[in-house]
Amino acid sequence: RGVPPSGRRCCALRSSRANVSAARASSRQEGDGPTQAGPVGRRQAMELAATLAWVAGAGARAPLAEAVERPVEVGSYLDAAAGLPGFFEFVPGGQETPAIRAGTIGKYKFAMPGTWIRRTVANILSGNYCQPRCDEPWTEVLFQGPKGTKGGSLQVIVSPLNKLSRSSLAPGESIDKVGTMDGIIFSLGPNITGNTIEEEEVASKEAKKIDGVTYYWYELDTPYAKTGQRQVASIAAKDNAVFVMAVSATSKQWQENQDDLRKIVQSFRI
C-alpha cells in the first residue's frame, strides 16, 4: 500500500530473481527435472514468465537514445563504399541522432573498413539535452576498429558555429570563411584529443575543395592526447554548424594502418 506501480515492479523483479536463484540452488542440490520441483517449481516458473514479459515490455518502450551499441561489424549491414574496396559507407538515418532528429544539422557520410563496429555515445555527450540550441560541441557517432594494430577509433563531433564565428554562413560558404587552418585546429583540437594542441603537434595540414565544400585536413602527432598519439581529422562547416571527423590511433596502429585511417577521414562529406 502506498508503493507506486514502478516500485512494485522493481520489488517484483527482485523477488523473482531471488526465487529463481533459490530454485537453481535447490536444483543443483537435489537434481534436475520438472518432477522434483513440484508446485513450487510451477510457481517460480510463472513468476519468471511474468518478470520476463515485463522486462520485454520495458525494453520495447526504451527510447532510441538509450539503445545499446551494435557490436557487429559494419560490413554485415552497411552498403559497400564506391571506389573504396573493403570499405562500407555510413549515412545516418533521419532519426539517428538527437541533432538530426531536431533538424539542427543535415546528414553527413563517411566510409570505414568492414571490420569496424559502432559504439554507444553517452547521452550527456550526444546533445540530447540541449537540442536544437546547444551552446557546446556534441558527439554525433563513435566507431571502433578491431583490436590490435589494425584498429583505431573515430568520432564525429559537431560544434555550433557561434563558438567560432559571430556571423552565419551564407549559402555556398565553407570553413574557410569561419577561420584559418591554424585557428580552427587550435580551437577545436581539444575536442579531438582531450588536450590542447601545440603548433609543433600539427604534422601536416591541407585545404581541399570537394563538390563546392572546403575541407580542412590535418594529421597530428600528439603524445599527450587522451585518444592516442596519432590523429587524422577533417573539418568542414555548413549553415550554423562546424563538423569534425577525427580518427585516432596509437603509434603502432598508425604504423600498420595509416593508409586506411587516412581514407576514412578523406571520405567524410557533409
mmCIF file of C-alpha atoms in Angstrom:
data_model
loop_
_atom_site.group_PDB
_atom_site.id
_atom_site.type_symbol
_atom_site.label_atom_id
_atom_site.label_comp_id
_atom_site.label_asym_id
_atom_site.label_seq_id
_atom_site.Cartn_x
_atom_site.Cartn_y
_atom_site.Cartn_z
ATOM 1 C CA ARG A 1 0.000 0.000 0.000
ATOM 2 C CA GLY A 2 1.350 3.440 -0.911
ATOM 3 C CA VAL A 3 4.030 1.938 -3.235
ATOM 4 C CA PRO A 4 3.867 3.328 -6.810
ATOM 5 C CA PRO A 5 3.478 0.850 -9.700
ATOM 6 C CA SER A 6 7.112 1.300 -10.734
ATOM 7 C CA GLY A 7 8.205 0.464 -7.206
ATOM 8 C CA ARG A 8 6.020 -2.664 -7.132
ATOM 9 C CA ARG A 9 7.515 -3.785 -10.434
ATOM 10 C CA CYS A 10 11.053 -3.318 -9.117
ATOM 11 C CA CYS A 11 10.153 -5.257 -5.958
ATOM 12 C CA ALA A 12 8.552 -7.993 -8.025
ATOM 13 C CA LEU A 13 11.643 -8.159 -10.226
ATOM 14 C CA ARG A 14 13.969 -8.504 -7.216
ATOM 15 C CA SER A 15 11.662 -11.097 -5.655
ATOM 16 C CA SER A 16 11.501 -13.102 -8.856
ATOM 17 C CA ARG A 17 15.270 -13.047 -9.252
ATOM 18 C CA ALA A 18 15.646 -14.255 -5.671
ATOM 19 C CA ASN A 19 13.149 -17.067 -6.260
ATOM 20 C CA VAL A 20 14.900 -18.120 -9.471
ATOM 21 C CA SER A 21 18.274 -18.152 -7.695
ATOM 22 C CA ALA A 22 16.811 -20.279 -4.887
ATOM 23 C CA ALA A 23 15.283 -22.690 -7.386
ATOM 24 C CA ARG A 24 18.615 -23.039 -9.211
ATOM 25 C CA ALA A 25 20.418 -23.734 -5.938
ATOM 26 C CA SER A 26 17.796 -26.345 -4.979
ATOM 27 C CA SER A 27 18.078 -27.951 -8.393
ATOM 28 C CA ARG A 28 21.851 -28.256 -8.086
ATOM 29 C CA GLN A 29 21.456 -29.951 -4.684
ATOM 30 C CA GLU A 30 18.551 -32.283 -5.449
ATOM 31 C CA GLY A 31 18.995 -32.964 -9.146
ATOM 32 C CA ASP A 32 17.391 -31.618 -12.302
ATOM 33 C CA GLY A 33 13.957 -32.349 -13.685
ATOM 34 C CA PRO A 34 10.477 -30.868 -13.533
ATOM 35 C CA THR A 35 9.041 -33.682 -11.443
ATOM 36 C CA GLN A 36 11.245 -32.813 -8.455
ATOM 37 C CA ALA A 37 10.222 -29.139 -8.410
ATOM 38 C CA GLY A 38 6.540 -29.844 -7.722
ATOM 39 C CA PRO A 39 4.114 -26.933 -7.150
ATOM 40 C CA VAL A 40 6.957 -24.633 -6.048
ATOM 41 C CA GLY A 41 8.681 -25.068 -9.419
ATOM 42 C CA ARG A 42 5.465 -24.194 -11.247
ATOM 43 C CA ARG A 43 5.001 -21.047 -9.138
ATOM 44 C CA GLN A 44 8.561 -19.939 -9.787
ATOM 45 C CA ALA A 45 8.126 -20.613 -13.481
ATOM 46 C CA MET A 46 5.015 -18.425 -13.532
ATOM 47 C CA GLU A 47 6.817 -15.633 -11.687
ATOM 48 C CA LEU A 48 9.768 -15.859 -14.044
ATOM 49 C CA ALA A 49 7.470 -15.747 -17.077
ATOM 50 C CA ALA A 50 5.734 -12.637 -15.696
ATOM 51 C CA THR A 51 9.091 -10.994 -14.982
ATOM 52 C CA LEU A 52 10.399 -11.712 -18.482
ATOM 53 C CA ALA A 53 7.202 -10.349 -20.010
ATOM 54 C CA TRP A 54 7.561 -7.115 -18.020
ATOM 55 C CA VAL A 55 11.244 -6.736 -18.945
ATOM 56 C CA ALA A 56 10.442 -7.341 -22.608
ATOM 57 C CA GLY A 57 7.741 -4.682 -22.479
ATOM 58 C CA ALA A 58 10.059 -2.192 -20.797
ATOM 59 C CA GLY A 59 12.725 -2.888 -23.416
ATOM 60 C CA ALA A 60 10.247 -2.285 -26.205
ATOM 61 C CA ARG A 61 9.413 1.093 -24.677
ATOM 62 C CA ALA A 62 13.080 2.160 -24.293
ATOM 63 C CA PRO A 63 13.784 5.389 -26.218
ATOM 64 C CA LEU A 64 16.170 5.390 -29.171
ATOM 65 C CA ALA A 65 18.748 7.497 -27.298
ATOM 66 C CA GLU A 66 19.245 4.658 -24.804
ATOM 67 C CA ALA A 67 19.663 1.890 -27.378
ATOM 68 C CA VAL A 68 22.674 -0.360 -26.847
ATOM 69 C CA GLU A 69 25.622 -0.267 -29.203
ATOM 70 C CA ARG A 70 25.852 -2.637 -32.150
ATOM 71 C CA PRO A 71 28.867 -4.916 -31.600
ATOM 72 C CA VAL A 72 28.503 -6.135 -35.178
ATOM 73 C CA GLU A 73 30.978 -5.439 -37.954
ATOM 74 C CA VAL A 74 29.675 -2.693 -40.231
ATOM 75 C CA GLY A 75 30.416 -4.807 -43.282
ATOM 76 C CA SER A 76 27.448 -7.000 -42.340
ATOM 77 C CA TYR A 77 24.835 -4.241 -42.594
ATOM 78 C CA LEU A 78 26.203 -1.159 -44.421
ATOM 79 C CA ASP A 79 26.437 -0.743 -48.194
ATOM 80 C CA ALA A 80 29.828 -1.039 -49.856
ATOM 81 C CA ALA A 81 31.524 2.314 -50.486
ATOM 82 C CA ALA A 82 32.013 3.161 -54.144
ATOM 83 C CA GLY A 83 35.661 3.263 -55.195
ATOM 84 C CA LEU A 84 36.975 2.042 -51.817
ATOM 85 C CA PRO A 85 37.333 -1.767 -51.800
ATOM 86 C CA GLY A 86 36.756 -3.259 -48.357
ATOM 87 C CA PHE A 87 35.131 -0.036 -47.078
ATOM 88 C CA PHE A 88 31.471 0.490 -46.213
ATOM 89 C CA GLU A 89 29.549 3.766 -46.176
ATOM 90 C CA PHE A 90 27.736 5.126 -43.143
ATOM 91 C CA VAL A 91 24.920 7.655 -43.642
ATOM 92 C CA PRO A 92 22.823 8.446 -40.540
ATOM 93 C CA GLY A 93 19.082 7.976 -40.802
ATOM 94 C CA GLY A 94 16.525 10.683 -40.181
ATOM 95 C CA GLN A 95 16.127 9.626 -36.527
ATOM 96 C CA GLU A 96 19.715 8.518 -35.967
ATOM 97 C CA THR A 97 20.994 11.210 -33.593
ATOM 98 C CA PRO A 98 19.420 13.943 -31.415
ATOM 99 C CA ALA A 99 20.766 16.737 -33.638
ATOM 100 C CA ILE A 100 19.406 15.189 -36.831
ATOM 101 C CA ARG A 101 16.027 14.469 -35.216
ATOM 102 C CA ALA A 102 15.834 18.097 -34.055
ATOM 103 C CA GLY A 103 16.737 19.438 -37.508
ATOM 104 C CA THR A 104 19.852 21.171 -36.141
ATOM 105 C CA ILE A 105 22.115 19.638 -38.797
ATOM 106 C CA GLY A 106 21.755 17.821 -42.062
ATOM 107 C CA LYS A 107 23.115 14.397 -42.901
ATOM 108 C CA TYR A 108 26.763 13.552 -43.453
ATOM 109 C CA LYS A 109 28.544 10.431 -44.636
ATOM 110 C CA PHE A 110 31.862 8.612 -44.474
ATOM 111 C CA ALA A 111 33.321 5.185 -45.158
ATOM 112 C CA MET A 112 35.282 2.765 -42.981
ATOM 113 C CA PRO A 113 36.652 -0.784 -43.162
ATOM 114 C CA GLY A 114 34.058 -3.528 -42.784
ATOM 115 C CA THR A 115 35.632 -4.839 -39.569
ATOM 116 C CA TRP A 116 34.782 -1.705 -37.550
ATOM 117 C CA ILE A 117 31.890 -1.647 -35.080
ATOM 118 C CA ARG A 118 29.649 1.080 -33.726
ATOM 119 C CA ARG A 119 29.960 2.269 -30.130
ATOM 120 C CA THR A 120 27.380 3.988 -27.936
ATOM 121 C CA VAL A 121 27.559 7.756 -27.411
ATOM 122 C CA ALA A 122 26.834 8.656 -23.797
ATOM 123 C CA ASN A 123 23.578 10.593 -23.526
ATOM 124 C CA ILE A 124 25.298 13.531 -21.833
ATOM 125 C CA LEU A 125 27.719 13.860 -24.787
ATOM 126 C CA SER A 126 25.134 13.407 -27.541
ATOM 127 C CA GLY A 127 23.465 16.807 -27.241
ATOM 128 C CA ASN A 128 20.194 15.107 -26.366
ATOM 129 C CA TYR A 129 19.540 17.534 -23.504
ATOM 130 C CA CYS A 130 20.196 20.775 -25.408
ATOM 131 C CA GLN A 131 18.919 20.333 -28.967
ATOM 132 C CA PRO A 132 18.115 22.250 -31.025
ATOM 133 C CA ARG A 133 20.178 25.028 -29.397
ATOM 134 C CA CYS A 134 23.322 23.564 -27.904
ATOM 135 C CA ASP A 135 25.983 26.015 -26.779
ATOM 136 C CA GLU A 136 28.805 23.454 -26.682
ATOM 137 C CA PRO A 137 30.091 20.806 -29.126
ATOM 138 C CA TRP A 138 28.471 17.373 -29.001
ATOM 139 C CA THR A 139 29.381 13.897 -30.274
ATOM 140 C CA GLU A 140 27.315 12.509 -33.122
ATOM 141 C CA VAL A 141 28.647 8.981 -33.577
ATOM 142 C CA LEU A 142 31.502 6.725 -32.434
ATOM 143 C CA PHE A 143 33.044 3.729 -34.185
ATOM 144 C CA GLN A 144 35.871 1.427 -33.140
ATOM 145 C CA GLY A 145 38.285 -0.654 -35.185
ATOM 146 C CA PRO A 146 39.303 -4.227 -34.354
ATOM 147 C CA LYS A 147 41.736 -4.904 -31.532
ATOM 148 C CA GLY A 148 45.422 -4.853 -32.349
ATOM 149 C CA THR A 149 47.423 -2.930 -34.917
ATOM 150 C CA LYS A 150 44.557 -2.817 -37.445
ATOM 151 C CA GLY A 151 42.399 -0.823 -35.030
ATOM 152 C CA GLY A 152 41.728 2.791 -34.184
ATOM 153 C CA SER A 153 38.677 4.833 -33.291
ATOM 154 C CA LEU A 154 36.610 7.514 -34.971
ATOM 155 C CA GLN A 155 34.225 10.178 -33.791
ATOM 156 C CA VAL A 156 32.101 12.815 -35.482
ATOM 157 C CA ILE A 157 31.810 15.970 -33.387
ATOM 158 C CA VAL A 158 29.680 18.999 -34.213
ATOM 159 C CA SER A 159 30.274 22.467 -32.823
ATOM 160 C CA PRO A 160 27.782 25.327 -33.014
ATOM 161 C CA LEU A 161 29.090 27.891 -35.464
ATOM 162 C CA ASN A 162 28.713 30.684 -32.911
ATOM 163 C CA LYS A 163 31.549 29.120 -30.892
ATOM 164 C CA LEU A 164 33.909 30.137 -33.701
ATOM 165 C CA SER A 165 32.228 32.933 -35.606
ATOM 166 C CA ARG A 166 29.762 35.729 -34.892
ATOM 167 C CA SER A 167 28.179 35.569 -38.334
ATOM 168 C CA SER A 168 26.278 32.774 -40.041
ATOM 169 C CA LEU A 169 27.472 31.211 -43.257
ATOM 170 C CA ALA A 170 25.808 32.316 -46.461
ATOM 171 C CA PRO A 171 24.795 29.634 -48.986
ATOM 172 C CA GLY A 172 27.916 28.238 -50.630
ATOM 173 C CA GLU A 173 30.317 29.462 -47.920
ATOM 174 C CA SER A 174 32.563 26.962 -46.141
ATOM 175 C CA ILE A 175 35.023 26.540 -43.290
ATOM 176 C CA ASP A 176 37.494 28.990 -44.872
ATOM 177 C CA LYS A 177 35.002 31.755 -44.059
ATOM 178 C CA VAL A 178 34.997 30.697 -40.402
ATOM 179 C CA GLY A 179 38.729 30.726 -39.706
ATOM 180 C CA THR A 180 42.243 29.849 -40.821
ATOM 181 C CA MET A 181 43.562 26.301 -40.691
ATOM 182 C CA ASP A 182 45.654 27.110 -37.624
ATOM 183 C CA GLY A 183 42.870 28.957 -35.856
ATOM 184 C CA ILE A 184 40.343 26.162 -36.411
ATOM 185 C CA ILE A 185 42.530 23.286 -35.212
ATOM 186 C CA PHE A 186 43.728 25.191 -32.149
ATOM 187 C CA SER A 187 40.120 25.979 -31.245
ATOM 188 C CA LEU A 188 38.638 22.519 -31.865
ATOM 189 C CA GLY A 189 41.692 20.342 -31.218
ATOM 190 C CA PRO A 190 40.896 19.821 -27.514
ATOM 191 C CA ASN A 191 37.570 18.236 -28.527
ATOM 192 C CA ILE A 192 39.542 15.688 -30.557
ATOM 193 C CA THR A 193 42.382 14.858 -28.171
ATOM 194 C CA GLY A 194 41.149 15.897 -24.727
ATOM 195 C CA ASN A 195 44.153 18.226 -24.502
ATOM 196 C CA THR A 196 45.386 21.442 -26.079
ATOM 197 C CA ILE A 197 47.070 21.347 -29.489
ATOM 198 C CA GLU A 198 50.525 22.858 -29.812
ATOM 199 C CA GLU A 199 51.864 24.208 -33.097
ATOM 200 C CA GLU A 200 54.584 21.545 -33.320
ATOM 201 C CA GLU A 201 51.958 18.798 -32.961
ATOM 202 C CA VAL A 202 50.398 19.648 -36.337
ATOM 203 C CA ALA A 203 52.347 17.273 -38.586
ATOM 204 C CA SER A 204 50.561 18.332 -41.783
ATOM 205 C CA LYS A 205 47.564 20.324 -42.975
ATOM 206 C CA GLU A 206 45.786 20.804 -46.290
ATOM 207 C CA ALA A 207 42.695 22.626 -47.516
ATOM 208 C CA LYS A 208 40.702 20.638 -50.065
ATOM 209 C CA LYS A 209 37.645 21.783 -52.023
ATOM 210 C CA ILE A 210 35.279 18.941 -52.944
ATOM 211 C CA ASP A 211 31.886 19.449 -54.612
ATOM 212 C CA GLY A 212 31.978 23.136 -53.676
ATOM 213 C CA VAL A 213 32.722 22.492 -49.974
ATOM 214 C CA THR A 214 36.079 23.284 -48.369
ATOM 215 C CA TYR A 215 37.528 20.675 -46.014
ATOM 216 C CA TYR A 216 40.473 21.221 -43.712
ATOM 217 C CA TRP A 217 42.554 18.038 -43.456
ATOM 218 C CA TYR A 218 45.003 17.557 -40.585
ATOM 219 C CA GLU A 219 47.464 14.987 -39.326
ATOM 220 C CA LEU A 220 48.503 15.409 -35.701
ATOM 221 C CA ASP A 221 51.291 13.873 -33.633
ATOM 222 C CA THR A 222 50.011 14.369 -30.083
ATOM 223 C CA PRO A 223 51.995 12.443 -27.438
ATOM 224 C CA TYR A 224 49.837 13.787 -24.603
ATOM 225 C CA ALA A 225 46.452 13.117 -26.217
ATOM 226 C CA LYS A 226 43.946 11.008 -24.304
ATOM 227 C CA THR A 227 42.748 9.374 -27.518
ATOM 228 C CA GLY A 228 46.091 8.139 -28.900
ATOM 229 C CA GLN A 229 49.290 9.645 -30.230
ATOM 230 C CA ARG A 230 48.232 9.945 -33.864
ATOM 231 C CA GLN A 231 45.152 11.810 -35.098
ATOM 232 C CA VAL A 232 43.733 12.446 -38.557
ATOM 233 C CA ALA A 233 40.914 14.948 -38.917
ATOM 234 C CA SER A 234 38.656 16.547 -41.489
ATOM 235 C CA ILE A 235 36.808 19.747 -40.526
ATOM 236 C CA ALA A 236 34.066 21.411 -42.557
ATOM 237 C CA ALA A 237 31.255 23.891 -41.969
ATOM 238 C CA LYS A 238 27.721 24.271 -43.256
ATOM 239 C CA ASP A 239 24.853 26.516 -42.205
ATOM 240 C CA ASN A 240 25.244 27.019 -38.444
ATOM 241 C CA ALA A 241 27.466 24.057 -37.633
ATOM 242 C CA VAL A 242 31.111 23.022 -37.840
ATOM 243 C CA PHE A 243 31.674 19.275 -38.388
ATOM 244 C CA VAL A 244 34.754 17.441 -37.137
ATOM 245 C CA MET A 245 35.532 13.907 -38.289
ATOM 246 C CA ALA A 246 38.504 12.618 -36.274
ATOM 247 C CA VAL A 247 40.264 9.254 -36.324
ATOM 248 C CA SER A 248 42.663 8.376 -33.503
ATOM 249 C CA ALA A 249 45.279 5.638 -33.207
ATOM 250 C CA THR A 250 48.244 4.504 -31.183
ATOM 251 C CA SER A 251 51.717 4.724 -32.703
ATOM 252 C CA LYS A 252 51.668 1.001 -33.581
ATOM 253 C CA GLN A 253 48.215 1.240 -35.147
ATOM 254 C CA TRP A 254 49.347 4.234 -37.178
ATOM 255 C CA GLN A 255 52.467 2.465 -38.477
ATOM 256 C CA GLU A 256 50.433 -0.551 -39.551
ATOM 257 C CA ASN A 257 47.231 1.105 -40.717
ATOM 258 C CA GLN A 258 47.802 4.745 -41.628
ATOM 259 C CA ASP A 259 46.616 4.452 -45.239
ATOM 260 C CA ASP A 260 43.206 3.123 -44.191
ATOM 261 C CA LEU A 261 42.891 5.719 -41.421
ATOM 262 C CA ARG A 262 43.550 8.493 -43.930
ATOM 263 C CA LYS A 263 40.953 7.027 -46.293
ATOM 264 C CA ILE A 264 38.306 7.135 -43.555
ATOM 265 C CA VAL A 265 38.852 10.827 -42.893
ATOM 266 C CA GLN A 266 39.162 11.788 -46.542
ATOM 267 C CA SER A 267 35.836 10.084 -47.299
ATOM 268 C CA PHE A 268 33.947 12.424 -44.966
ATOM 269 C CA ARG A 269 31.305 14.587 -46.701
ATOM 270 C CA ILE A 270 28.634 16.997 -45.459
#
